[in-house]
Amino acid sequence: MEPSLLVVIVVVTALVFDFTNGFHDTANSMATSIATGALKPRVAVAISAVLNLVGAFLSVEVAKTISSGLVDDTKIGPSIVFGGLIGAIVWNLVTWFVGLPSSSSHALFGGLIGATWVSAGTDSVHFGKIVEKVLVPAAASPVIAGVVAMIGTYFVYRFLVRGRPATRGFKVGQVVSASLVSLAHGTNDAQKTMGVITLTLVTAGSLPAGASPPVWVIISAACALALGTYLGGWRITHTLGKGLTDIEGPQGFAAQTSSALVILISSRLGFPLSTTHVCSGGIVGSGVGRREAPVRWRMAGRMVIAWLFTLPAAAIVGAVSGKIASLGAAGTIAVGVVGIGVGVGIWLLSRRHPVTAHSFQVPEPTPAGTEPGRLAA
């Protein structure tokens, strides 16, 4: 396969991953606002898509970490990056199908690490950087966001709500805080795809080592993320909005604000954080902060288990895919065909029990003596 054609295939695959990242992580920004009724589902994903697009242009620090910090770009080629991307996409689709908010970021890291490790050797993976930039933030970020959200929720109910209807006056605040999370998500997650594409161009000799993402890479990654976000990952949105705790306006505001602050700070420092971990931690923390809110710890436990499996599972698929793809054109084509087949199969299975924007709507109250109203269109 011609090197230039292989680079094109890898770039397109990276944008496909970015698209899945968008609909996989829509819930991070908008689940609480949709759950409390502060925003209608379609309006929420439209706002989130626009702000993800804008946020992608605000920083490139995370992209630099991906392109030059995790693996040795002198020892790998585009085919290995391609295998890593396939591993990340497959894990994203599997967890989306079962409605588990796992980390798209860690799926990408796992796929890339696995493909590089098996195909280029252990010394090609910068394990020290992975611990510093990936594993430590992965463990700390949900705890930090949860504690901040818990304290914020407690003070909001203690000093602002005081027995008044909890939704009054907080809808605007939720819209603002959800928008801030979407902006923060764009500054962090779009850059991961930028970093992978830049890494591909460096390994192909099209860019020098340590180069920043070209403008066309920034624009294409931002658009792919925004498009995926707009289509909405309703399965995971349902889990975060309704599965972890019963969310009211004040605690939704506290959860979103704490998550946005953690994500924005990490983007500034160049940490490729999992926005899923942060936002999930914020939601659980807000449930703990409101005494009347039941926290569904069993669901939270399932999420944590998915988080623990994300890196190794994506790494295994990435390792197998990268090894096969590195064998030549036939291997690359085989990996691509299998990846497409898995994606189509999961999508067809999801159509049996679809979760859509309508799943979040509640019946309108009706006067006595009339038939119950149907769900809003």
CSV table of C-alpha atoms in Angstrom, one decimal:
chain,number,residue,atom,x,y,z
A,1,MET,CA,0.0,0.0,0.0
A,2,GLU,CA,1.3,3.4,-0.9
A,3,PRO,CA,2.4,5.4,2.1
A,4,SER,CA,0.3,8.4,1.2
A,5,LEU,CA,-2.8,6.2,0.8
A,6,LEU,CA,-2.1,4.6,4.2
A,7,VAL,CA,-1.8,8.0,5.8
A,8,VAL,CA,-5.2,9.0,4.3
A,9,ILE,CA,-6.8,5.9,5.7
A,10,VAL,CA,-5.3,6.5,9.2
A,11,VAL,CA,-6.5,10.1,9.2
A,12,VAL,CA,-10.0,9.1,8.2
A,13,THR,CA,-10.0,6.4,10.8
A,14,ALA,CA,-8.9,9.0,13.4
A,15,LEU,CA,-11.8,11.2,12.5
A,16,VAL,CA,-14.2,8.3,12.8
A,17,PHE,CA,-12.9,7.7,16.3
A,18,ASP,CA,-13.4,11.4,17.0
A,19,PHE,CA,-17.0,11.1,15.8
A,20,THR,CA,-17.6,8.2,18.1
A,21,ASN,CA,-15.9,10.2,20.9
A,22,GLY,CA,-18.5,12.9,20.3
A,23,PHE,CA,-21.6,10.8,20.6
A,24,HIS,CA,-20.0,8.7,23.3
A,25,ASP,CA,-19.3,11.8,25.5
A,26,THR,CA,-22.3,13.9,24.8
A,27,ALA,CA,-23.7,12.8,28.2
A,28,ASN,CA,-20.7,14.3,30.0
A,29,SER,CA,-21.9,17.8,29.1
A,30,MET,CA,-25.6,17.6,28.9
A,31,ALA,CA,-27.0,14.6,30.9
A,32,THR,CA,-27.8,16.5,34.0
A,33,SER,CA,-29.4,19.4,32.2
A,34,ILE,CA,-31.6,17.0,30.2
A,35,ALA,CA,-32.5,15.0,33.3
A,36,THR,CA,-33.7,18.1,35.2
A,37,GLY,CA,-35.5,19.6,32.2
A,38,ALA,CA,-33.3,22.7,32.0
A,39,LEU,CA,-32.7,21.9,28.4
A,40,LYS,CA,-34.6,19.9,25.8
A,41,PRO,CA,-32.6,17.0,24.5
A,42,ARG,CA,-32.2,18.3,20.9
A,43,VAL,CA,-31.4,21.8,22.1
A,44,ALA,CA,-28.9,20.5,24.5
A,45,VAL,CA,-26.9,18.5,22.0
A,46,ALA,CA,-27.0,21.4,19.5
A,47,ILE,CA,-25.5,23.8,22.1
A,48,SER,CA,-22.9,21.2,23.1
A,49,ALA,CA,-21.9,20.6,19.5
A,50,VAL,CA,-21.3,24.2,18.8
A,51,LEU,CA,-19.3,24.7,22.0
A,52,ASN,CA,-17.2,21.6,21.4
A,53,LEU,CA,-16.3,23.0,18.1
A,54,VAL,CA,-15.3,26.4,19.6
A,55,GLY,CA,-13.4,24.7,22.5
A,56,ALA,CA,-11.2,22.7,20.1
A,57,PHE,CA,-9.6,25.9,18.9
A,58,LEU,CA,-8.6,27.2,22.4
A,59,SER,CA,-5.5,25.1,23.1
A,60,VAL,CA,-3.2,22.4,21.7
A,61,GLU,CA,-1.3,21.4,24.8
A,62,VAL,CA,-3.2,18.0,25.1
A,63,ALA,CA,-2.6,17.3,21.4
A,64,LYS,CA,1.2,17.8,21.9
A,65,THR,CA,1.1,15.3,24.8
A,66,ILE,CA,-0.5,12.7,22.6
A,67,SER,CA,1.7,13.3,19.5
A,68,SER,CA,5.0,13.4,21.3
A,69,GLY,CA,4.7,12.2,24.9
A,70,LEU,CA,3.2,8.7,25.1
A,71,VAL,CA,5.1,6.6,22.5
A,72,ASP,CA,8.3,6.9,20.5
A,73,ASP,CA,7.2,8.2,17.1
A,74,THR,CA,10.6,7.2,15.6
A,75,LYS,CA,9.8,3.5,16.1
A,76,ILE,CA,6.2,3.2,14.7
A,77,GLY,CA,4.4,3.8,11.5
A,78,PRO,CA,0.9,4.8,10.3
A,79,SER,CA,-0.2,1.2,10.3
A,80,ILE,CA,0.5,0.8,14.0
A,81,VAL,CA,-1.5,4.0,14.7
A,82,PHE,CA,-4.3,2.6,12.5
A,83,GLY,CA,-4.4,-0.6,14.7
A,84,GLY,CA,-4.6,1.4,17.8
A,85,LEU,CA,-7.5,3.5,16.5
A,86,ILE,CA,-9.4,0.3,15.6
A,87,GLY,CA,-9.0,-0.9,19.2
A,88,ALA,CA,-10.3,2.4,20.5
A,89,ILE,CA,-13.3,2.6,18.2
A,90,VAL,CA,-14.4,-1.0,19.0
A,91,TRP,CA,-14.3,-0.4,22.7
A,92,ASN,CA,-16.2,2.9,22.3
A,93,LEU,CA,-19.0,1.2,20.4
A,94,VAL,CA,-19.2,-1.7,22.8
A,95,THR,CA,-19.5,0.5,25.9
A,96,TRP,CA,-22.0,2.8,24.0
A,97,PHE,CA,-24.1,-0.2,23.2
A,98,VAL,CA,-24.4,-1.3,26.8
A,99,GLY,CA,-24.8,2.3,28.0
A,100,LEU,CA,-21.7,2.5,30.1
A,101,PRO,CA,-19.9,5.9,30.3
A,102,SER,CA,-16.4,4.6,29.9
A,103,SER,CA,-13.5,6.8,28.8
A,104,SER,CA,-13.0,7.4,25.1
A,105,SER,CA,-9.7,8.9,26.0
A,106,HIS,CA,-8.4,5.8,27.7
A,107,ALA,CA,-9.7,3.6,24.9
A,108,LEU,CA,-7.5,5.7,22.6
A,109,PHE,CA,-4.5,5.5,24.9
A,110,GLY,CA,-5.0,1.8,25.4
A,111,GLY,CA,-5.3,1.0,21.7
A,112,LEU,CA,-2.2,3.1,20.8
A,113,ILE,CA,-0.1,1.6,23.7
A,114,GLY,CA,-1.1,-1.9,22.8
A,115,ALA,CA,-0.4,-1.6,19.1
A,116,THR,CA,3.0,0.1,19.8
A,117,TRP,CA,4.1,-2.3,22.5
A,118,VAL,CA,3.5,-5.4,20.4
A,119,SER,CA,4.6,-4.1,17.1
A,120,ALA,CA,7.6,-2.0,18.1
A,121,GLY,CA,8.7,-3.3,21.5
A,122,THR,CA,8.4,-2.3,25.2
A,123,ASP,CA,11.0,0.5,24.9
A,124,SER,CA,8.7,2.3,22.4
A,125,VAL,CA,6.2,3.1,25.1
A,126,HIS,CA,7.0,5.9,27.5
A,127,PHE,CA,5.5,4.3,30.6
A,128,GLY,CA,6.7,7.1,32.9
A,129,LYS,CA,4.7,9.7,30.9
A,130,ILE,CA,1.7,7.4,30.8
A,131,VAL,CA,1.7,7.2,34.6
A,132,GLU,CA,2.2,10.9,35.0
A,133,LYS,CA,-0.1,12.1,32.3
A,134,VAL,CA,-2.8,9.4,32.1
A,135,LEU,CA,-3.0,7.0,35.1
A,136,VAL,CA,-2.6,9.5,38.0
A,137,PRO,CA,-5.1,12.0,36.5
A,138,ALA,CA,-7.5,9.1,35.8
A,139,ALA,CA,-7.5,8.1,39.5
A,140,ALA,CA,-7.5,11.7,40.9
A,141,SER,CA,-9.9,13.6,38.6
A,142,PRO,CA,-13.2,11.9,39.5
A,143,VAL,CA,-12.4,12.1,43.2
A,144,ILE,CA,-11.5,15.8,42.9
A,145,ALA,CA,-14.6,16.6,40.9
A,146,GLY,CA,-16.8,14.5,43.2
A,147,VAL,CA,-15.5,16.3,46.3
A,148,VAL,CA,-15.9,19.7,44.8
A,149,ALA,CA,-19.5,18.9,43.6
A,150,MET,CA,-20.4,17.4,47.0
A,151,ILE,CA,-19.3,20.6,48.8
A,152,GLY,CA,-20.9,22.8,46.2
A,153,THR,CA,-24.2,20.9,46.4
A,154,TYR,CA,-24.2,21.0,50.2
A,155,PHE,CA,-23.7,24.8,50.3
A,156,VAL,CA,-26.2,25.4,47.5
A,157,TYR,CA,-29.0,23.5,49.4
A,158,ARG,CA,-27.8,24.9,52.8
A,159,PHE,CA,-27.7,28.6,51.9
A,160,LEU,CA,-29.6,29.1,48.7
A,161,VAL,CA,-32.4,26.6,48.4
A,162,ARG,CA,-33.6,26.4,52.0
A,163,GLY,CA,-36.7,24.4,51.5
A,164,ARG,CA,-37.8,26.4,48.4
A,165,PRO,CA,-38.6,24.4,45.2
A,166,ALA,CA,-35.2,23.1,44.1
A,167,THR,CA,-35.6,23.9,40.4
A,168,ARG,CA,-36.5,27.5,40.8
A,169,GLY,CA,-33.8,29.9,39.6
A,170,PHE,CA,-31.3,27.2,38.6
A,171,LYS,CA,-32.3,26.5,35.1
A,172,VAL,CA,-30.3,29.4,33.7
A,173,GLY,CA,-27.4,28.4,35.9
A,174,GLN,CA,-27.5,24.8,34.5
A,175,VAL,CA,-27.5,26.0,30.9
A,176,VAL,CA,-24.4,28.2,31.6
A,177,SER,CA,-22.6,25.4,33.5
A,178,ALA,CA,-23.5,22.8,30.9
A,179,SER,CA,-22.2,25.1,28.2
A,180,LEU,CA,-19.0,25.5,30.1
A,181,VAL,CA,-18.5,21.7,30.3
A,182,SER,CA,-19.1,21.5,26.6
A,183,LEU,CA,-16.5,24.1,25.9
A,184,ALA,CA,-14.1,22.4,28.3
A,185,HIS,CA,-14.7,19.0,26.6
A,186,GLY,CA,-13.8,20.6,23.2
A,187,THR,CA,-10.5,21.9,24.7
A,188,ASN,CA,-9.6,18.4,25.9
A,189,ASP,CA,-11.1,15.6,23.7
A,190,ALA,CA,-10.9,17.1,20.2
A,191,GLN,CA,-7.2,17.5,20.8
A,192,LYS,CA,-6.7,13.8,21.3
A,193,THR,CA,-7.6,13.2,17.7
A,194,MET,CA,-5.5,16.1,16.7
A,195,GLY,CA,-2.6,14.5,18.5
A,196,VAL,CA,-3.1,11.1,16.8
A,197,ILE,CA,-3.3,12.6,13.3
A,198,THR,CA,-0.2,14.7,14.1
A,199,LEU,CA,1.6,11.6,15.3
A,200,THR,CA,0.6,9.8,12.1
A,201,LEU,CA,2.0,12.7,10.0
A,202,VAL,CA,5.2,12.7,12.0
A,203,THR,CA,5.7,8.9,11.6
A,204,ALA,CA,5.1,9.2,7.9
A,205,GLY,CA,7.7,12.0,7.6
A,206,SER,CA,5.2,14.7,6.7
A,207,LEU,CA,5.9,16.7,9.8
A,208,PRO,CA,9.0,17.1,12.0
A,209,ALA,CA,9.1,15.5,15.5
A,210,GLY,CA,7.4,17.7,18.1
A,211,ALA,CA,5.3,19.6,15.6
A,212,SER,CA,2.0,21.3,16.5
A,213,PRO,CA,-1.2,20.2,14.7
A,214,PRO,CA,-1.6,21.9,11.4
A,215,VAL,CA,-4.7,24.1,11.0
A,216,TRP,CA,-6.5,21.6,8.7
A,217,VAL,CA,-6.1,18.9,11.4
A,218,ILE,CA,-7.5,21.2,14.1
A,219,ILE,CA,-10.5,22.1,11.9
A,220,SER,CA,-11.3,18.5,10.8
A,221,ALA,CA,-11.0,17.1,14.3
A,222,ALA,CA,-13.2,19.9,15.8
A,223,CYS,CA,-15.9,19.3,13.1
A,224,ALA,CA,-15.9,15.5,13.6
A,225,LEU,CA,-16.3,15.8,17.3
A,226,ALA,CA,-19.1,18.4,17.0
A,227,LEU,CA,-21.0,16.2,14.5
A,228,GLY,CA,-20.8,13.2,16.8
A,229,THR,CA,-21.9,15.3,19.7
A,230,TYR,CA,-24.9,16.7,17.8
A,231,LEU,CA,-26.2,13.2,17.0
A,232,GLY,CA,-26.2,12.4,20.7
A,233,GLY,CA,-25.2,9.3,22.6
A,234,TRP,CA,-28.6,8.8,24.2
A,235,ARG,CA,-27.8,5.5,25.8
A,236,ILE,CA,-25.0,6.9,27.9
A,237,THR,CA,-26.9,10.1,28.5
A,238,HIS,CA,-29.7,8.1,30.0
A,239,THR,CA,-27.2,6.3,32.4
A,240,LEU,CA,-25.6,9.5,33.6
A,241,GLY,CA,-28.8,11.5,33.8
A,242,LYS,CA,-31.0,9.0,35.5
A,243,GLY,CA,-28.9,6.0,36.5
A,244,LEU,CA,-26.5,7.4,39.1
A,245,THR,CA,-28.8,9.6,41.2
A,246,ASP,CA,-32.0,11.6,41.1
A,247,ILE,CA,-30.8,15.0,39.9
A,248,GLU,CA,-32.4,18.4,40.7
A,249,GLY,CA,-31.4,21.7,39.3
A,250,PRO,CA,-29.1,22.9,42.1
A,251,GLN,CA,-27.0,19.7,42.2
A,252,GLY,CA,-26.9,19.5,38.4
A,253,PHE,CA,-25.4,23.0,38.5
A,254,ALA,CA,-22.9,22.1,41.1
A,255,ALA,CA,-21.9,18.9,39.3
A,256,GLN,CA,-21.4,20.6,35.9
A,257,THR,CA,-19.5,23.6,37.4
A,258,SER,CA,-17.1,21.4,39.3
A,259,SER,CA,-16.5,19.2,36.2
A,260,ALA,CA,-15.8,22.2,33.9
A,261,LEU,CA,-13.3,23.6,36.3
A,262,VAL,CA,-11.3,20.3,36.6
A,263,ILE,CA,-11.4,19.8,32.8
A,264,LEU,CA,-10.3,23.3,32.0
A,265,ILE,CA,-7.4,23.3,34.4
A,266,SER,CA,-6.2,19.9,33.1
A,267,SER,CA,-6.4,21.1,29.5
A,268,ARG,CA,-4.3,24.1,30.5
A,269,LEU,CA,-1.7,21.8,32.0
A,270,GLY,CA,-1.6,19.4,29.1
A,271,PHE,CA,-3.2,16.5,30.9
A,272,PRO,CA,-5.3,14.3,28.5
A,273,LEU,CA,-8.0,13.8,31.1
A,274,SER,CA,-11.0,11.6,30.8
A,275,THR,CA,-14.0,13.9,30.8
A,276,THR,CA,-16.2,10.8,31.5
A,277,HIS,CA,-14.4,10.2,34.7
A,278,VAL,CA,-14.6,13.8,35.8
A,279,CYS,CA,-18.3,14.3,35.0
A,280,SER,CA,-19.3,11.0,36.5
A,281,GLY,CA,-17.5,11.9,39.7
A,282,GLY,CA,-19.2,15.2,39.7
A,283,ILE,CA,-22.6,13.6,39.4
A,284,VAL,CA,-22.0,11.1,42.2
A,285,GLY,CA,-20.6,13.9,44.4
A,286,SER,CA,-23.7,16.0,43.9
A,287,GLY,CA,-25.8,13.1,44.9
A,288,VAL,CA,-23.8,12.6,48.1
A,289,GLY,CA,-24.1,16.4,48.8
A,290,ARG,CA,-27.9,16.3,48.7
A,291,ARG,CA,-29.0,14.1,51.5
A,292,GLU,CA,-32.4,13.2,50.0
A,293,ALA,CA,-30.8,12.0,46.7
A,294,PRO,CA,-30.2,8.3,46.5
A,295,VAL,CA,-26.8,7.4,45.0
A,296,ARG,CA,-27.0,4.1,43.1
A,297,TRP,CA,-23.7,2.7,44.0
A,298,ARG,CA,-24.2,-0.5,42.1
A,299,MET,CA,-24.3,1.4,38.8
A,300,ALA,CA,-21.3,3.5,39.9
A,301,GLY,CA,-19.5,0.2,40.6
A,302,ARG,CA,-20.3,-1.0,37.1
A,303,MET,CA,-18.9,2.2,35.7
A,304,VAL,CA,-15.7,1.9,37.7
A,305,ILE,CA,-15.2,-1.7,36.5
A,306,ALA,CA,-15.6,-0.5,32.9
A,307,TRP,CA,-13.0,2.2,33.6
A,308,LEU,CA,-10.5,-0.5,34.9
A,309,PHE,CA,-11.0,-2.6,31.8
A,310,THR,CA,-10.9,0.2,29.2
A,311,LEU,CA,-7.1,0.5,28.9
A,312,PRO,CA,-6.3,-3.2,28.8
A,313,ALA,CA,-9.3,-4.2,26.6
A,314,ALA,CA,-8.5,-1.5,24.0
A,315,ALA,CA,-4.8,-2.4,24.3
A,316,ILE,CA,-5.5,-6.0,23.4
A,317,VAL,CA,-7.6,-5.2,20.4
A,318,GLY,CA,-5.1,-2.5,19.4
A,319,ALA,CA,-2.2,-4.9,19.8
A,320,VAL,CA,-3.8,-7.5,17.6
A,321,SER,CA,-5.0,-5.0,15.0
A,322,GLY,CA,-1.6,-3.1,14.9
A,323,LYS,CA,0.3,-6.3,14.5
A,324,ILE,CA,-1.9,-7.5,11.6
A,325,ALA,CA,-1.9,-4.1,10.0
A,326,SER,CA,1.9,-3.8,10.1
A,327,LEU,CA,2.2,-7.0,8.0
A,328,GLY,CA,1.3,-5.0,4.8
A,329,ALA,CA,-1.6,-3.9,2.7
A,330,ALA,CA,-3.5,-7.1,3.1
A,331,GLY,CA,-3.2,-6.9,6.8
A,332,THR,CA,-4.4,-3.3,6.9
A,333,ILE,CA,-7.4,-4.1,4.6
A,334,ALA,CA,-8.3,-7.1,6.8
A,335,VAL,CA,-8.2,-5.0,10.0
A,336,GLY,CA,-10.3,-2.3,8.3
A,337,VAL,CA,-12.9,-4.8,7.1
A,338,VAL,CA,-13.2,-6.5,10.5
A,339,GLY,CA,-13.5,-3.1,12.2
A,340,ILE,CA,-16.3,-2.0,9.8
A,341,GLY,CA,-18.1,-5.3,10.3
A,342,VAL,CA,-18.0,-5.0,14.1
A,343,GLY,CA,-19.2,-1.4,14.0
A,344,VAL,CA,-22.1,-2.3,11.7
A,345,GLY,CA,-23.0,-5.3,13.8
A,346,ILE,CA,-23.2,-3.3,17.0
A,347,TRP,CA,-25.3,-0.6,15.3
A,348,LEU,CA,-27.8,-3.2,14.0
A,349,LEU,CA,-28.0,-4.7,17.5
A,350,SER,CA,-28.7,-1.3,19.0
A,351,ARG,CA,-31.7,-0.8,16.7
A,352,ARG,CA,-33.5,-3.7,18.5
A,353,HIS,CA,-33.9,-1.6,21.6
A,354,PRO,CA,-33.2,2.0,20.6
A,355,VAL,CA,-32.7,4.8,23.1
A,356,THR,CA,-33.5,8.2,21.6
A,357,ALA,CA,-34.2,11.8,22.6
A,358,HIS,CA,-37.8,10.8,23.2
A,359,SER,CA,-36.6,8.5,26.0
A,360,PHE,CA,-36.0,11.5,28.2
A,361,GLN,CA,-39.4,13.1,27.8
A,362,VAL,CA,-42.1,12.9,30.5
A,363,PRO,CA,-45.9,13.1,30.0
A,364,GLU,CA,-47.4,16.5,30.3
A,365,PRO,CA,-49.9,16.9,33.2
A,366,THR,CA,-53.5,16.6,32.0
A,367,PRO,CA,-56.7,17.9,33.5
A,368,ALA,CA,-58.9,15.5,35.4
A,369,GLY,CA,-61.3,13.5,33.2
A,370,THR,CA,-59.1,13.6,30.1
A,371,GLU,CA,-56.9,10.9,28.7
A,372,PRO,CA,-53.2,11.1,29.7
A,373,GLY,CA,-51.2,13.2,27.2
A,374,ARG,CA,-48.8,11.5,24.9
A,375,LEU,CA,-45.1,12.1,25.1
A,376,ALA,CA,-44.0,15.3,23.4
A,377,ALA,CA,-42.7,14.9,19.9
